[in-house]
Amino acid sequence: TLSPFYFNQQSFEFNQIVADFLMKNPQKYPLTNKKERKKALGEFYSLKINKKNSLFKNLKFAIKSFVYSPMNNELKHAVKFYFK
C-alpha cells in the first residue's frame, strides 16, 4: 500500500484521523512519501499532455513531469504520441 495508514482490526472512527490529516494537507497525493509522490506527480503531469492543448501548455506539462520524474514511461509515451 502507498499509505502509512492501516485499518486492519481498527474501528471505523479511526477514519477521522485520516480525514483530519487530509484536511490539513490538501496537496495532491498527501499519503505518499517523497519519492513516491514525485513519481506520481511526474506521471500525473505527463498524462495531461495531449494534442488538444496548445504547444505551450504541453511543454509546461512535459517540463513539470520531467522535473518530478525524468525517466517515467508516461512521459516517453506522451512525447511519442505528440510527435506522431
mmCIF file with all atom_site columns, C-alpha atoms in Angstrom, residues 31-78:
data_model
loop_
_atom_site.group_PDB
_atom_site.id
_atom_site.type_symbol
_atom_site.label_atom_id
_atom_site.label_alt_id
_atom_site.label_comp_id
_atom_site.label_asym_id
_atom_site.label_entity_id
_atom_site.label_seq_id
_atom_site.pdbx_PDB_ins_code
_atom_site.Cartn_x
_atom_site.Cartn_y
_atom_site.Cartn_z
_atom_site.occupancy
_atom_site.B_iso_or_equiv
_atom_site.pdbx_formal_charge
_atom_site.auth_seq_id
_atom_site.auth_comp_id
_atom_site.auth_asym_id
_atom_site.auth_atom_id
_atom_site.pdbx_PDB_model_num
ATOM 1  C CA . LEU A 1 31 ? -0.415 9.956  1.825   1.00 0.00 ? 31 LEU A CA 1
ATOM 2  C CA . THR A 1 32 ? 2.716  9.063  -0.118  1.00 0.00 ? 32 THR A CA 1
ATOM 3  C CA . ASN A 1 33 ? 6.309  9.622  0.864   1.00 0.00 ? 33 ASN A CA 1
ATOM 4  C CA . LYS A 1 34 ? 8.631  11.989 -1.014  1.00 0.00 ? 34 LYS A CA 1
ATOM 5  C CA . LYS A 1 35 ? 9.942  9.552  -3.649  1.00 0.00 ? 35 LYS A CA 1
ATOM 6  C CA . GLU A 1 36 ? 6.534  8.040  -4.444  1.00 0.00 ? 36 GLU A CA 1
ATOM 7  C CA . ARG A 1 37 ? 4.906  11.482 -4.546  1.00 0.00 ? 37 ARG A CA 1
ATOM 8  C CA . LYS A 1 38 ? 7.454  12.803 -7.039  1.00 0.00 ? 38 LYS A CA 1
ATOM 9  C CA . LYS A 1 39 ? 6.895  9.783  -9.283  1.00 0.00 ? 39 LYS A CA 1
ATOM 10 C CA . ALA A 1 40 ? 3.105  10.132 -9.030  1.00 0.00 ? 40 ALA A CA 1
ATOM 11 C CA . LEU A 1 41 ? 3.237  13.854 -9.840  1.00 0.00 ? 41 LEU A CA 1
ATOM 12 C CA . GLY A 1 42 ? 5.526  13.182 -12.802 1.00 0.00 ? 42 GLY A CA 1
ATOM 13 C CA . GLU A 1 43 ? 3.067  10.638 -14.159 1.00 0.00 ? 43 GLU A CA 1
ATOM 14 C CA . PHE A 1 44 ? 0.124  12.952 -13.429 1.00 0.00 ? 44 PHE A CA 1
ATOM 15 C CA . TYR A 1 45 ? 1.587  15.809 -15.468 1.00 0.00 ? 45 TYR A CA 1
ATOM 16 C CA . SER A 1 46 ? 2.681  13.544 -18.312 1.00 0.00 ? 46 SER A CA 1
ATOM 17 C CA . LEU A 1 47 ? -0.846 12.143 -18.604 1.00 0.00 ? 47 LEU A CA 1
ATOM 18 C CA . LYS A 1 48 ? -2.175 15.691 -19.069 1.00 0.00 ? 48 LYS A CA 1
ATOM 19 C CA . ILE A 1 49 ? -0.241 16.069 -22.345 1.00 0.00 ? 49 ILE A CA 1
ATOM 20 C CA . ASN A 1 50 ? -2.489 15.722 -25.392 1.00 0.00 ? 50 ASN A CA 1
ATOM 21 C CA . LYS A 1 51 ? -2.862 17.129 -28.898 1.00 0.00 ? 51 LYS A CA 1
ATOM 22 C CA . LYS A 1 52 ? -5.881 19.279 -27.955 1.00 0.00 ? 52 LYS A CA 1
ATOM 23 C CA . ASN A 1 53 ? -3.765 21.503 -25.694 1.00 0.00 ? 53 ASN A CA 1
ATOM 24 C CA . SER A 1 54 ? -1.588 24.280 -27.029 1.00 0.00 ? 54 SER A CA 1
ATOM 25 C CA . LEU A 1 55 ? 2.114  23.667 -27.594 1.00 0.00 ? 55 LEU A CA 1
ATOM 26 C CA . PHE A 1 56 ? 2.976  25.957 -24.671 1.00 0.00 ? 56 PHE A CA 1
ATOM 27 C CA . LYS A 1 57 ? 0.688  24.088 -22.256 1.00 0.00 ? 57 LYS A CA 1
ATOM 28 C CA . ASN A 1 58 ? 2.030  20.700 -23.365 1.00 0.00 ? 58 ASN A CA 1
ATOM 29 C CA . LEU A 1 59 ? 5.587  21.942 -22.985 1.00 0.00 ? 59 LEU A CA 1
ATOM 30 C CA . LYS A 1 60 ? 4.774  23.173 -19.471 1.00 0.00 ? 60 LYS A CA 1
ATOM 31 C CA . PHE A 1 61 ? 3.342  19.747 -18.544 1.00 0.00 ? 61 PHE A CA 1
ATOM 32 C CA . ALA A 1 62 ? 6.348  17.973 -20.069 1.00 0.00 ? 62 ALA A CA 1
ATOM 33 C CA . ILE A 1 63 ? 8.813  20.137 -18.131 1.00 0.00 ? 63 ILE A CA 1
ATOM 34 C CA . LYS A 1 64 ? 6.920  19.629 -14.855 1.00 0.00 ? 64 LYS A CA 1
ATOM 35 C CA . SER A 1 65 ? 6.775  15.890 -15.491 1.00 0.00 ? 65 SER A CA 1
ATOM 36 C CA . PHE A 1 66 ? 10.495 15.776 -16.277 1.00 0.00 ? 66 PHE A CA 1
ATOM 37 C CA . VAL A 1 67 ? 11.386 17.738 -13.142 1.00 0.00 ? 67 VAL A CA 1
ATOM 38 C CA . TYR A 1 68 ? 9.394  15.402 -10.883 1.00 0.00 ? 68 TYR A CA 1
ATOM 39 C CA . SER A 1 69 ? 10.307 12.118 -12.566 1.00 0.00 ? 69 SER A CA 1
ATOM 40 C CA . PRO A 1 70 ? 12.694 12.333 -15.541 1.00 0.00 ? 70 PRO A CA 1
ATOM 41 C CA . MET A 1 71 ? 12.576 8.668  -16.549 1.00 0.00 ? 71 MET A CA 1
ATOM 42 C CA . ASN A 1 72 ? 8.840  7.930  -16.288 1.00 0.00 ? 72 ASN A CA 1
ATOM 43 C CA . ASN A 1 73 ? 7.311  5.846  -19.055 1.00 0.00 ? 73 ASN A CA 1
ATOM 44 C CA . GLU A 1 74 ? 4.207  8.006  -19.372 1.00 0.00 ? 74 GLU A CA 1
ATOM 45 C CA . LEU A 1 75 ? 6.331  10.984 -20.414 1.00 0.00 ? 75 LEU A CA 1
ATOM 46 C CA . LYS A 1 76 ? 8.099  8.888  -23.034 1.00 0.00 ? 76 LYS A CA 1
ATOM 47 C CA . HIS A 1 77 ? 4.774  7.692  -24.432 1.00 0.00 ? 77 HIS A CA 1
ATOM 48 C CA . ALA A 1 78 ? 3.302  11.194 -24.368 1.00 0.00 ? 78 ALA A CA 1
#
